XYZ file of C-alpha atoms in Angstrom:
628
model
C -33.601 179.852 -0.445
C -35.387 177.041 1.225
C -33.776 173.574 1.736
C -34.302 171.712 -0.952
C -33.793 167.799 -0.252
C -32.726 165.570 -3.103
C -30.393 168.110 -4.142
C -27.578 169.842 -3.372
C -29.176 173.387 -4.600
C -26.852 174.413 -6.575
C -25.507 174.881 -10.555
C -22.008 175.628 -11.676
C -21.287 177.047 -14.738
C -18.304 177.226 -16.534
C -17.116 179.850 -19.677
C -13.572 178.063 -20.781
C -13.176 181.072 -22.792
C -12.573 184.008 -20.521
C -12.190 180.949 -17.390
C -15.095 182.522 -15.202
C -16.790 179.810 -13.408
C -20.260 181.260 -11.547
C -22.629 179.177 -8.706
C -26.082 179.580 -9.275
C -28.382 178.291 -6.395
C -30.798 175.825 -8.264
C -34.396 177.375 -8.957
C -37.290 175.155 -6.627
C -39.449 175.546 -8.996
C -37.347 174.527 -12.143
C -36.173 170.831 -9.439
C -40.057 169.860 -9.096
C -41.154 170.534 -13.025
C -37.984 169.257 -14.316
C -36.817 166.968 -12.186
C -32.585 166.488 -13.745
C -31.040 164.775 -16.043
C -32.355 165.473 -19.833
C -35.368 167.396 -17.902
C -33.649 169.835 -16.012
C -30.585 170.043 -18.481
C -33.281 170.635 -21.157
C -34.616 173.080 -19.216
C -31.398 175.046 -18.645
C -29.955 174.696 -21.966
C -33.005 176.399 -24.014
C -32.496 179.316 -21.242
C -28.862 179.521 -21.633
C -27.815 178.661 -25.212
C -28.525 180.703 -28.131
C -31.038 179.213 -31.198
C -28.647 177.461 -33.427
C -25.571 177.977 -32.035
C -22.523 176.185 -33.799
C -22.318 172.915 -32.458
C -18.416 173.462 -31.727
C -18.198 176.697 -30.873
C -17.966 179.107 -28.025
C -21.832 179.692 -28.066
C -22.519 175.893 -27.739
C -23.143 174.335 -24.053
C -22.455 171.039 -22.607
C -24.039 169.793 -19.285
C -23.463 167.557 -16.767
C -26.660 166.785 -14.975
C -27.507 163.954 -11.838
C -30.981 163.334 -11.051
C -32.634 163.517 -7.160
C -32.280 159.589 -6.218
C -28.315 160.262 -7.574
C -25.979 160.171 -4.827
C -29.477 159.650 -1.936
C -28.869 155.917 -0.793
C -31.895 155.192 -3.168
C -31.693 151.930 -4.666
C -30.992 152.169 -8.629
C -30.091 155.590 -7.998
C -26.236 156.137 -9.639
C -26.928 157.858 -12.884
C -25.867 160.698 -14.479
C -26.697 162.436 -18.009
C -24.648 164.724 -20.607
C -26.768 166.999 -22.526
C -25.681 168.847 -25.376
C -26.408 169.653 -29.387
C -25.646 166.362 -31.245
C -22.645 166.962 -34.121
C -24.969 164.501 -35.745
C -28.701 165.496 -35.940
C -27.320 169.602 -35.053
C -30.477 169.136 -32.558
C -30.821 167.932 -29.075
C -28.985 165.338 -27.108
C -28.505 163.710 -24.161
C -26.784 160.409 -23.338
C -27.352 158.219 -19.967
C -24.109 156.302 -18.108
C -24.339 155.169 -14.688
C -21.100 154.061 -12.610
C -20.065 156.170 -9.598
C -19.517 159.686 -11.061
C -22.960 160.895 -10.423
C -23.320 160.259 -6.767
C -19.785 161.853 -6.560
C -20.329 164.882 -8.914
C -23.388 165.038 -5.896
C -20.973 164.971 -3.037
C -18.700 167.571 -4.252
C -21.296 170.165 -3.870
C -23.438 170.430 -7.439
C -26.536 168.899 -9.008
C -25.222 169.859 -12.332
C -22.278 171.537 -14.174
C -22.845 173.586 -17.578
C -19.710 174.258 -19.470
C -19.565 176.681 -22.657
C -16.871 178.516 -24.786
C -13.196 177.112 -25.946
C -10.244 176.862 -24.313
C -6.827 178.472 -25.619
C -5.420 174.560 -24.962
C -6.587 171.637 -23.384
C -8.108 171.917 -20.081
C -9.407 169.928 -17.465
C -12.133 171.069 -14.654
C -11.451 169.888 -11.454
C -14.187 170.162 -8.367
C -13.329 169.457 -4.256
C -15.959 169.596 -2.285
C -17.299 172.921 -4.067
C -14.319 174.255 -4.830
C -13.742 174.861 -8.966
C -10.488 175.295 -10.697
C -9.855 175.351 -14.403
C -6.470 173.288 -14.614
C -3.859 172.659 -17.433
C -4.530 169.209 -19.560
C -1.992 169.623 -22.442
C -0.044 166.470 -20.794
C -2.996 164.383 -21.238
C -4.448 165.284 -24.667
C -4.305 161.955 -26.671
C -4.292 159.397 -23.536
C -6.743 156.602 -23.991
C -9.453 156.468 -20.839
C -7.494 154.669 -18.509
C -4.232 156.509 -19.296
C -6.170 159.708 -18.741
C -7.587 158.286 -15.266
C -4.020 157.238 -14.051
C -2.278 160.371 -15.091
C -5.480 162.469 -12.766
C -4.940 160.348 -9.705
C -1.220 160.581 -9.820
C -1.336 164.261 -10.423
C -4.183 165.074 -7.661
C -2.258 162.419 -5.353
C -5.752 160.507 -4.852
C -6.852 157.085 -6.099
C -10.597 157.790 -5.026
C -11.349 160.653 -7.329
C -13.908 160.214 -9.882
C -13.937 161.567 -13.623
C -16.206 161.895 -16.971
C -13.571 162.476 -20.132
C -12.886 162.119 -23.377
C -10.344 160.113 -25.105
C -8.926 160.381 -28.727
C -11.744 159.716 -30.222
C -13.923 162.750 -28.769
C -10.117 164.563 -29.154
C -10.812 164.224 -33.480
C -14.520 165.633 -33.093
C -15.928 161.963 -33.826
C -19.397 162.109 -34.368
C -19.166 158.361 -32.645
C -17.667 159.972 -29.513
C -18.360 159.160 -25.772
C -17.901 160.448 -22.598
C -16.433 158.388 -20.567
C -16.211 157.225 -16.488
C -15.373 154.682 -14.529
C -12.949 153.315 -17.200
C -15.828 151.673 -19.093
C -19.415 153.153 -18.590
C -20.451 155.829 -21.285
C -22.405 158.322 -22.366
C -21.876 157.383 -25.700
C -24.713 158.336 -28.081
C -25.173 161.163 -30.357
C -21.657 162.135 -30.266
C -21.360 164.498 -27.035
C -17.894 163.391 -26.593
C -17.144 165.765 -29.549
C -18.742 168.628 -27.946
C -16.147 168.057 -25.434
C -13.523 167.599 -27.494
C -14.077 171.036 -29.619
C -13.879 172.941 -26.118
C -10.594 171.132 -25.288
C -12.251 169.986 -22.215
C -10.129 166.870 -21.307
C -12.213 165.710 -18.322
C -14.307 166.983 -15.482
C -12.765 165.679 -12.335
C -14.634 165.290 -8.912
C -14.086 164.754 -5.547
C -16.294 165.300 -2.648
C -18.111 163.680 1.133
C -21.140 166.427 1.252
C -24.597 164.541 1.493
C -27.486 164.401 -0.087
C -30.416 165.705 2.626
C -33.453 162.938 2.135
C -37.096 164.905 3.002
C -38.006 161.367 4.876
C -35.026 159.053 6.205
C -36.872 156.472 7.712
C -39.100 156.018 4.719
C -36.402 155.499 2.046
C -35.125 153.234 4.374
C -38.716 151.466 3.760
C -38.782 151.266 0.745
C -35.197 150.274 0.019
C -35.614 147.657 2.721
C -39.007 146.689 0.090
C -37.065 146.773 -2.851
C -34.528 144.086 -1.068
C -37.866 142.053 -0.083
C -39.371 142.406 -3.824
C -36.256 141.114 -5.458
C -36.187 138.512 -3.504
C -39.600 137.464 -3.262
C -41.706 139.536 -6.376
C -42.853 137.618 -9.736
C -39.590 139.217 -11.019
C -37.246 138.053 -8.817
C -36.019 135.202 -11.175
C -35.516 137.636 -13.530
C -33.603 140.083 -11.496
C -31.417 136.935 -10.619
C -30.692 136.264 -14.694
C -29.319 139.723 -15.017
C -27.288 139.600 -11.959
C -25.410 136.652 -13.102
C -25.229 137.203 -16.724
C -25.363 140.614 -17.661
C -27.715 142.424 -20.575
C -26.163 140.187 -22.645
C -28.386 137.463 -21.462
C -30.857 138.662 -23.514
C -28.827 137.640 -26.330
C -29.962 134.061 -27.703
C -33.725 134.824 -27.595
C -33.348 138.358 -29.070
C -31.902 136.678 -32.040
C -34.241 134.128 -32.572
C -37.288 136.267 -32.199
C -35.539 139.005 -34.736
C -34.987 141.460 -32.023
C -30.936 141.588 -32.703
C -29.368 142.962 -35.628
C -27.602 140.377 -38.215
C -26.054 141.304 -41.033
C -26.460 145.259 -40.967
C -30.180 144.275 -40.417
C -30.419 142.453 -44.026
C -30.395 139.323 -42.589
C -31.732 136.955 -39.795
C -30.829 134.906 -36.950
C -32.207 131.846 -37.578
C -31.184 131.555 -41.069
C -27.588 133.792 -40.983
C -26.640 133.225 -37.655
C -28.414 130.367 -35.783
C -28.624 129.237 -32.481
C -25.762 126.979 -32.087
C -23.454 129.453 -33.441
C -25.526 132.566 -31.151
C -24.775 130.491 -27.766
C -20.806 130.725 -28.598
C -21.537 134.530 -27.283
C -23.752 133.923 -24.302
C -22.786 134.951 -21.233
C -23.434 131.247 -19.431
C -20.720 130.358 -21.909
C -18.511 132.632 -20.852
C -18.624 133.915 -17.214
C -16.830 130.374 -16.798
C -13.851 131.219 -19.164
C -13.260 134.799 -18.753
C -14.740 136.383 -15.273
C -12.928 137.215 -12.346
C -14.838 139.776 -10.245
C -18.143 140.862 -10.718
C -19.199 144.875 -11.013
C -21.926 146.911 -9.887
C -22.814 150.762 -10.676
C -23.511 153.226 -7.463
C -26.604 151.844 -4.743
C -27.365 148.772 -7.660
C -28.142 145.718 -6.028
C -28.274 144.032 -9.004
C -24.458 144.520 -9.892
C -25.343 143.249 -13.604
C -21.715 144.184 -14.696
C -18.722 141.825 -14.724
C -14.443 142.426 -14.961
C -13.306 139.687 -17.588
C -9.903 138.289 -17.807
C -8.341 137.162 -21.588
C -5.220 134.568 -22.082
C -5.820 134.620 -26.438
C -2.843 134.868 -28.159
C -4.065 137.063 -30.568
C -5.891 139.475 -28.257
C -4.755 139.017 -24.747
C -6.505 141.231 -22.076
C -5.489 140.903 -18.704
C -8.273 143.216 -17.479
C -11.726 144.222 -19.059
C -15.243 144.285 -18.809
C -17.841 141.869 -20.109
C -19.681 143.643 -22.575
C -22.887 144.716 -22.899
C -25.984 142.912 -24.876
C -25.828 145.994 -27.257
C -22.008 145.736 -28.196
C -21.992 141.521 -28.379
C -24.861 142.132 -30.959
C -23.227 145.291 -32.614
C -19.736 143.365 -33.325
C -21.503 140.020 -33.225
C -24.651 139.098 -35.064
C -24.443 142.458 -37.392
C -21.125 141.322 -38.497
C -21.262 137.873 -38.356
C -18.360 136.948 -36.203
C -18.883 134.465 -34.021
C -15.620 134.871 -32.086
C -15.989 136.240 -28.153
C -12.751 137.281 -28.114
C -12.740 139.119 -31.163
C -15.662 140.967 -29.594
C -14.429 141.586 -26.375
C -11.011 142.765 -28.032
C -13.112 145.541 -30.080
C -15.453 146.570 -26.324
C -11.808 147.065 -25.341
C -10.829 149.202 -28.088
C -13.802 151.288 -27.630
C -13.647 151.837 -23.949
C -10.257 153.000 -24.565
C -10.598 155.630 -27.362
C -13.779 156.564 -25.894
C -16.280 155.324 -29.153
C -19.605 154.238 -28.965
C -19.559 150.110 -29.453
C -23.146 150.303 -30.986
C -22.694 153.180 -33.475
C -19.438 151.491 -34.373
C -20.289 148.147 -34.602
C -22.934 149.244 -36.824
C -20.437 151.071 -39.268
C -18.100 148.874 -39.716
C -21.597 146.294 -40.485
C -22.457 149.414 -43.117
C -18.602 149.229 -44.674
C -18.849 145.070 -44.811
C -22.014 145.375 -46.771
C -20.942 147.574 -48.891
C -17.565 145.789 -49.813
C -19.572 142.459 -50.281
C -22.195 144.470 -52.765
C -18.751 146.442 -54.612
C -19.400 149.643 -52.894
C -16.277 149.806 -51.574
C -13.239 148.250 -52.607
C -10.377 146.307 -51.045
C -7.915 148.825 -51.838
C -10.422 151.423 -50.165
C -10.074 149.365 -46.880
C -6.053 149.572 -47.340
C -6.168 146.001 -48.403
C -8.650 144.441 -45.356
C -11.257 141.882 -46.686
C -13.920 142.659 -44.760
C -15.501 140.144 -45.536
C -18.661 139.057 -43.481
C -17.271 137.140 -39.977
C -13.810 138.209 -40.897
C -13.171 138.952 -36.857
C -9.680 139.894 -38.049
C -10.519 141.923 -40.420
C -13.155 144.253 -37.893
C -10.627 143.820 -35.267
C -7.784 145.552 -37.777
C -10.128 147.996 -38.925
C -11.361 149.119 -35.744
C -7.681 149.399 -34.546
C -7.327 151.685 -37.499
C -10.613 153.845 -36.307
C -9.025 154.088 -33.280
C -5.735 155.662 -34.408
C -7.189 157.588 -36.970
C -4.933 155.945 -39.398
C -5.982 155.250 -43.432
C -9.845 154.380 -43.683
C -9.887 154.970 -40.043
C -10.139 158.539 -41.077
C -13.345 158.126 -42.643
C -15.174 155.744 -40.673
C -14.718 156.843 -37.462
C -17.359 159.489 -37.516
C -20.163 157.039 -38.129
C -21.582 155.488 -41.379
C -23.608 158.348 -42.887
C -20.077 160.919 -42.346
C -18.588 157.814 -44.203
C -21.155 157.565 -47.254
C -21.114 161.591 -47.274
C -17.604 161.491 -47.638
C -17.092 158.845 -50.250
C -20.016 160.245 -51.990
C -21.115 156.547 -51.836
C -23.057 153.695 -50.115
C -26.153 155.361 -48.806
C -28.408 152.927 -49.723
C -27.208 150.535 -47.096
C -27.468 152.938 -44.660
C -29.778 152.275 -41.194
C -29.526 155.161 -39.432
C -32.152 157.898 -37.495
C -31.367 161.295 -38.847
C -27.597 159.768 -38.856
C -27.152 157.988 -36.068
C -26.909 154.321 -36.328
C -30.354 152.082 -35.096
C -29.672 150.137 -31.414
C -30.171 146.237 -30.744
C -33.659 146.117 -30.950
C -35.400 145.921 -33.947
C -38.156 148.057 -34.896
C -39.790 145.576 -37.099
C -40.514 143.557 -34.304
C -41.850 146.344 -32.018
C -43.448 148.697 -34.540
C -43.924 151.634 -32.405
C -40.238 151.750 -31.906
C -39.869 153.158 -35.731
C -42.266 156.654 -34.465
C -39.603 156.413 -31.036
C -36.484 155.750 -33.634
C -37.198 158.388 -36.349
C -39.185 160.869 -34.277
C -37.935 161.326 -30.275
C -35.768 164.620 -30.102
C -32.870 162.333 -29.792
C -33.196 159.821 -32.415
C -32.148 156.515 -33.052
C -32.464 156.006 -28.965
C -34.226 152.100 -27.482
C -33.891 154.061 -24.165
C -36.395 156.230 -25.238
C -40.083 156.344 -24.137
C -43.008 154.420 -26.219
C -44.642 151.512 -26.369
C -42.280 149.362 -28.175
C -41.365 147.509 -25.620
C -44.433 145.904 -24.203
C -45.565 145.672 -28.040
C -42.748 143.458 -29.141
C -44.590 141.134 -26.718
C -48.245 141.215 -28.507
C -49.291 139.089 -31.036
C -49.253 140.365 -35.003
C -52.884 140.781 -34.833
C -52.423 143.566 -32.187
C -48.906 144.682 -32.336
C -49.685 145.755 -36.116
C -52.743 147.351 -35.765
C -51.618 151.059 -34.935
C -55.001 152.387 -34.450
C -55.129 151.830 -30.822
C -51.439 153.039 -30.530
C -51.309 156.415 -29.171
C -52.646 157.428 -25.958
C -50.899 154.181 -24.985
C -47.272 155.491 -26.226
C -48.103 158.739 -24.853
C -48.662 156.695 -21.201
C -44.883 155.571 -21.902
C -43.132 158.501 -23.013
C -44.618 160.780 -19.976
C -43.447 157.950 -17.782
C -39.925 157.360 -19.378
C -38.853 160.717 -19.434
C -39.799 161.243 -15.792
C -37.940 158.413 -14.409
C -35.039 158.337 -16.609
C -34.984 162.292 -15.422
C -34.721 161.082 -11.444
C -31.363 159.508 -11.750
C -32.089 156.045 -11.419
C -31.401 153.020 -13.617
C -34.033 151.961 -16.277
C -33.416 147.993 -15.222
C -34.664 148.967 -11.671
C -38.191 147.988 -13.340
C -36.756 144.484 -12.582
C -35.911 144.988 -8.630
C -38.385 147.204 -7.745
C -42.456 147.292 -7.413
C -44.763 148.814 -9.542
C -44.823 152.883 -9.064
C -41.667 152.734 -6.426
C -39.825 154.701 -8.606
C -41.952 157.735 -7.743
C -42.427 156.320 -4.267
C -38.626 157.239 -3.801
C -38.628 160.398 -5.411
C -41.159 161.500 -2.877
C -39.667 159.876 0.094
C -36.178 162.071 -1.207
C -37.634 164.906 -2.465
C -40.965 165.674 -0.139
C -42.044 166.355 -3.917
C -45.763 164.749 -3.752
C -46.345 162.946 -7.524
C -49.895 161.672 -8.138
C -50.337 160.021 -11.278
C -51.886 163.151 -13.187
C -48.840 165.158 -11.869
C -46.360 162.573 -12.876
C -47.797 161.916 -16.386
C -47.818 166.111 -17.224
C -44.299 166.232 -15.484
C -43.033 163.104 -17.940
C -44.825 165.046 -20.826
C -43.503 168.110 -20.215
C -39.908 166.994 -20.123
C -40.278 165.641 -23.617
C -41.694 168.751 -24.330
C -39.033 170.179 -23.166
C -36.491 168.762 -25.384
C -38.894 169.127 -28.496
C -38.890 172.976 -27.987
C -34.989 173.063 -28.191
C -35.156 171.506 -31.448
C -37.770 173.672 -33.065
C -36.369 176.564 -32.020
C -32.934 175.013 -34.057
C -35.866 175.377 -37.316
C -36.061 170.907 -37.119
C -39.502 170.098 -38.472
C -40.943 166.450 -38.850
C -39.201 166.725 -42.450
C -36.098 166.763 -41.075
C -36.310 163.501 -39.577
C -35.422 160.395 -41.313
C -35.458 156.975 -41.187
C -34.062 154.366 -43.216
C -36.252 152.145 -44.970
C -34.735 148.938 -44.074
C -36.012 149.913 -40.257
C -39.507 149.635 -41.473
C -39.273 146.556 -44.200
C -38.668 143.095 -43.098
C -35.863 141.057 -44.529
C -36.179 138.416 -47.001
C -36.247 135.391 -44.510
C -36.976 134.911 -40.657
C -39.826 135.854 -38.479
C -39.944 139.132 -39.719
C -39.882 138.272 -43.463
C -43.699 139.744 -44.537
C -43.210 143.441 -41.986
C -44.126 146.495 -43.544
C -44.432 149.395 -41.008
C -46.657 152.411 -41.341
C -44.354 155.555 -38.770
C -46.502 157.809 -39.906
C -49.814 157.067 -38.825
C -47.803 155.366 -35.710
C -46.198 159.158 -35.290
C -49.761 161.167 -36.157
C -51.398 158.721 -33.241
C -48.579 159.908 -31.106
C -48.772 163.736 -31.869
C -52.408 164.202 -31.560
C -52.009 162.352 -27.884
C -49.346 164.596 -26.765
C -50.224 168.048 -28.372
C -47.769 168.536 -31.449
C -48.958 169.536 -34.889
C -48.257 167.671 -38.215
C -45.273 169.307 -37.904
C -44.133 168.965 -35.172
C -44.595 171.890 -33.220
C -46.067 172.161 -29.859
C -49.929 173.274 -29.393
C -50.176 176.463 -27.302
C -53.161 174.606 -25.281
C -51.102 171.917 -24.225
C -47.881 173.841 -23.067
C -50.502 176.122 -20.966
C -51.997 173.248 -19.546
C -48.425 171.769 -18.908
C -47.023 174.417 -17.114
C -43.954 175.649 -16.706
C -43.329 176.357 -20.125
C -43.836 180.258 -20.399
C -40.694 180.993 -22.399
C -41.273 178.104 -24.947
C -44.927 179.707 -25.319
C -43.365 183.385 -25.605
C -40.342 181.960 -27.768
C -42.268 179.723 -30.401
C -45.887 180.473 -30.226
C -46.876 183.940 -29.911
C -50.069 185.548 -28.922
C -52.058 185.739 -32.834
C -52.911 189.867 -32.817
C -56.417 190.697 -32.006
C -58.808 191.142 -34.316
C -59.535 194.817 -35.698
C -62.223 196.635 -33.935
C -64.974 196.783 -36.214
């Protein structure tokens, strides 16, 4: 096999049932049309894992997967992604985290790991430098993230390993489960932690100092060295500055005010239910001077948009955490109306630590309030906690509960559809995506985000491709005319799922030029990506992941929405919305080659490339006519 630069050429897989572990060298052609992360784990798990296999069972497949700039001294590039069947949707997921487990995952010899079956008891694989061992984890089943972490280190004898596991939370099959690393970045949506946690797969433990080959040294050093000057000097270098210092959750007053944030399980609105004065209490220029001590930065980010907080409150001291993130200060913030930092940092805490989702969870425990204020659910229900709206001690009890899987902790802690379903109650205050609970940014305000919400193979995602973004930024006139709306969204899916797929960080778009993320893919790769090439690569990754979930039998009917994503409240700037995702997701499907249904069009996946099996699987050949 030819060198192939970017990556380190080669797969391990992993069958916890019989313990066989196999290296595969990493197919050329499947690195340049798939690129990694959800691409190339996409691309492995509809050749590996068998249509509709049980979610937790020995059939099912979970993947680690890095990306090309991962571990290359690219700027941006430390990310990582876990692909797997979602306990939620039963269709395809994959979940993002950055930190330093990538690159290392890199160094110790793979671009990806793929691990099916069950083990007989809990298990832990551990990697050096290319070397695989499945090792005994029954001593660490039911320690919370850093526990886990400390007890690895002390039993390896190393303090520099790195790790992705799952805490009690992914233990109990929690649809809300994460994978975590680094003690506090996640790959927390859609529930992969479970996956984990039904293979008694404690962690996947790394340690390596092989390096990534670069096709052209001297020009990544270019264009890193450009970067540097662009953030420095380019129209968004002010902007790169604000998220250095403060964090995502600088974005936190003016996502409020404009209606972007969540309040009150997305019933209410900022600037009537929780208004400015009472937002800034949970800015980050509020708090950095209270609480930080050190500031953190994932793998080759010269951003560092992360911080290490430090809390004296009597009621929740924590001597050591991390700020958190715009999407969990809104989450256990605005949706719940608590207005109390340390309340919020307290529950970040809680959920770094038993390995939950913050937004999924936040936005349960917002479902629950709701329905105890409307008589849905009853004190008593709640083992006596008035959950009342901003009752911080009340979410900070209940979470704790969630946590330990104690009383209505049991029933909550998979999410709030698993909750309704299981109290046969409270549906109607539901907003989820085929289950999973809508992120910080509201799809009212950005109307093509309800086709990326309801109708991306991994729903409910703001990560996602589309054009919400730059259309939360138009005037009403244009934003809600959908007419116009779908070769542009196609534009931004192709190029989300191409550089999400490379390994680098989606906030590089505020450090680096237009079209360097490409730039660096070819300077660490030799891969050449002109626009055409990149747009059908993007597309076909999506594709990609769409074909996994029609061959589970998921049609357009099977997503859903809920209607409050798509109706504006009763007050506040988004009062009068009414959204139309259908004709938003028809514009979309006739751009990118799917049928009212959903299903792919043969003449696009030809054109695409690359997708032969999808074609044989899902589309075959119509018989020829008879001969007259």
């Amino acid at each position: 096999m030819s060198e192939l630069f970017g990556y380190m050429g080669k797969l391990l897989f992993v069958n916890l049932s019989d313990r066989s572990i196999e290296i595969r060298d990493l197919n050329e052609a499947d690195a340049q049309n798939f690129v990694g992360g959800a691409g190339l784990g996409a691309k492995i798990l509809y050749d590996e894992m068998p249509a509709k296999a049980d979610v937790f069972g020995p059939d099912s497949m979970i993947g680690f997967v890095t990306g090309p700039l991962t571990g290359s001294k690219a700027l941006f590039g430390g990310r990582y992604t876990v692909v797997s069947k979602s306990p939620v949707t039963n269709g395809w997921n994959d979940a993002n985290s950055g930190g330093y487990f990538g690159p290392e995952l890199k160094k110790a010899g793979f671009d990806a790991v793929f691990v099916k079956g069950v083990a007989e008891q809990p298990v832990y694989v551990w990697i050096d430098n290319g070397k695989v061992e499945i090792k005994d984890a029954r001593h660490l089943w039911g320690l919370t993230t850093t526990e886990t972490e400390a007890a690895l280190r002390k039993d390896i004898g190393d303090d520099k390993i790195n790790m992705a596991l799952i805490a009690p939370a992914g233990e109990s099959l929690s649809h809300m489960a994460a994978i975590m690393n680094d003690g506090h970045r996640a790959a927390a949506r859609g529930g992969s932690g479970a996956v984990m946690g039904a293979k008694k797969l404690k962690a996947l433990v790394v340690r390596g100092n092989q390096k990534v080959n670069v096709a052209d040294e001297a020009m990544l050093t270019e264009l890193n060295k450009e970067i540097g000057n662009w953030m420095k000097e380019g129209p968004l270098a002010m902007a790169a500055e604000g998220l250095s210092e403060f964090g995502t959750n600088g974005l936190l007053l003016p996502s409020v005010l404009s209606g972007d944030t969540g309040v009150k399980n997305w019933k209410g609105a900022g600037v009537v239910d929780f208004p400015e004065d009472v937002v800034v209490k949970l800015t980050t220029p509020e708090l950095n001077p209270k609480y930080r001590v050190a500031k953190y930065g994932c793998s080759a980010c010269p951003i560092r948009c992360g911080a290490i907080y430090k809390s004296d409150s009597k009621k929740w001291p924590l001597p050591h955490t991390v700020r958190p993130e715009y999407e969990t200060f809104s989450s256990f913030g605005p949706m719940l109306l608590v207005n109390d930092p340390e309340a919020i940092m307290m529950c970040n805490h809680l959920c770094n630590e038993y390995g939950f989702d913050t937004m999924s969870t936040g936005s349960t425990i917002a479902w629950a309030m709701e329905c105890y204020e409307e008589g849905v659910i009853t004190q008593a229900e709640l083992d006596g906690i008035d959950l009342k709206w901003g009752n911080a001690d009340a979410v900070v009890e209940l979470l704790t509960k969630m946590c330990q899987n104690e009383g209505c902790g049991k029933w909550l802690r998979s999410g709030s559809l698993a909750a309704a379903n299981a109290l046969g109650k409270g549906h109607e205050h539901l907003v989820v995506a085929s289950g999973i609970e809508e992120p910080q940014h509201d799809s009212r305000l950005a109307p093509a985000r309800t086709r990326q919400y309801k109708y991306d193979p991994t729903p409910g995602r703001h990560t996602k491709g589309g054009f919400g973004l730059m259309q939360a930024q138009l005037p009403p006139e244009v934003k809600y005319n959908y007419h116009y709306t779908g070769f542009n969204e196609a534009f931004f899916i192709a190029d989300s799922e191409l550089v999400q797929s490379t390994g680098i960080c989606i906030m590089s778009g505020l450090g680096t030029p237009p079209g360097m993320n490409m730039r660096l893919v070819s300077a660490v790769t030799g891969f050449q990506y002109s626009p055409a090439t990149a747009y059908t690569t993007g597309l076909r990754i999506y594709h990609m992941r769409n074909a996994f979930n029609v061959r589970e039998g998921i049609r357009r009917k099977d997503y859903t929405y809920s209607e409050r994503g798509m109706v504006g409240p009763e007050a506040g700037p988004l009062k009068d919305v009414q959204v139309d995702v259908e004709l938003l997701a028809e514009n979309v499907f006739n751009a990118i080659g799917l049928d009212a249904e959903m299903m792919p069009e043969r003449f696009m996946l030809m054109t695409l490339g690359g997708m032969e099996k999808v074609i044989e699987d899902l589309l075959p050949a119509p018989p020829p006519p008879p001969t007259p």
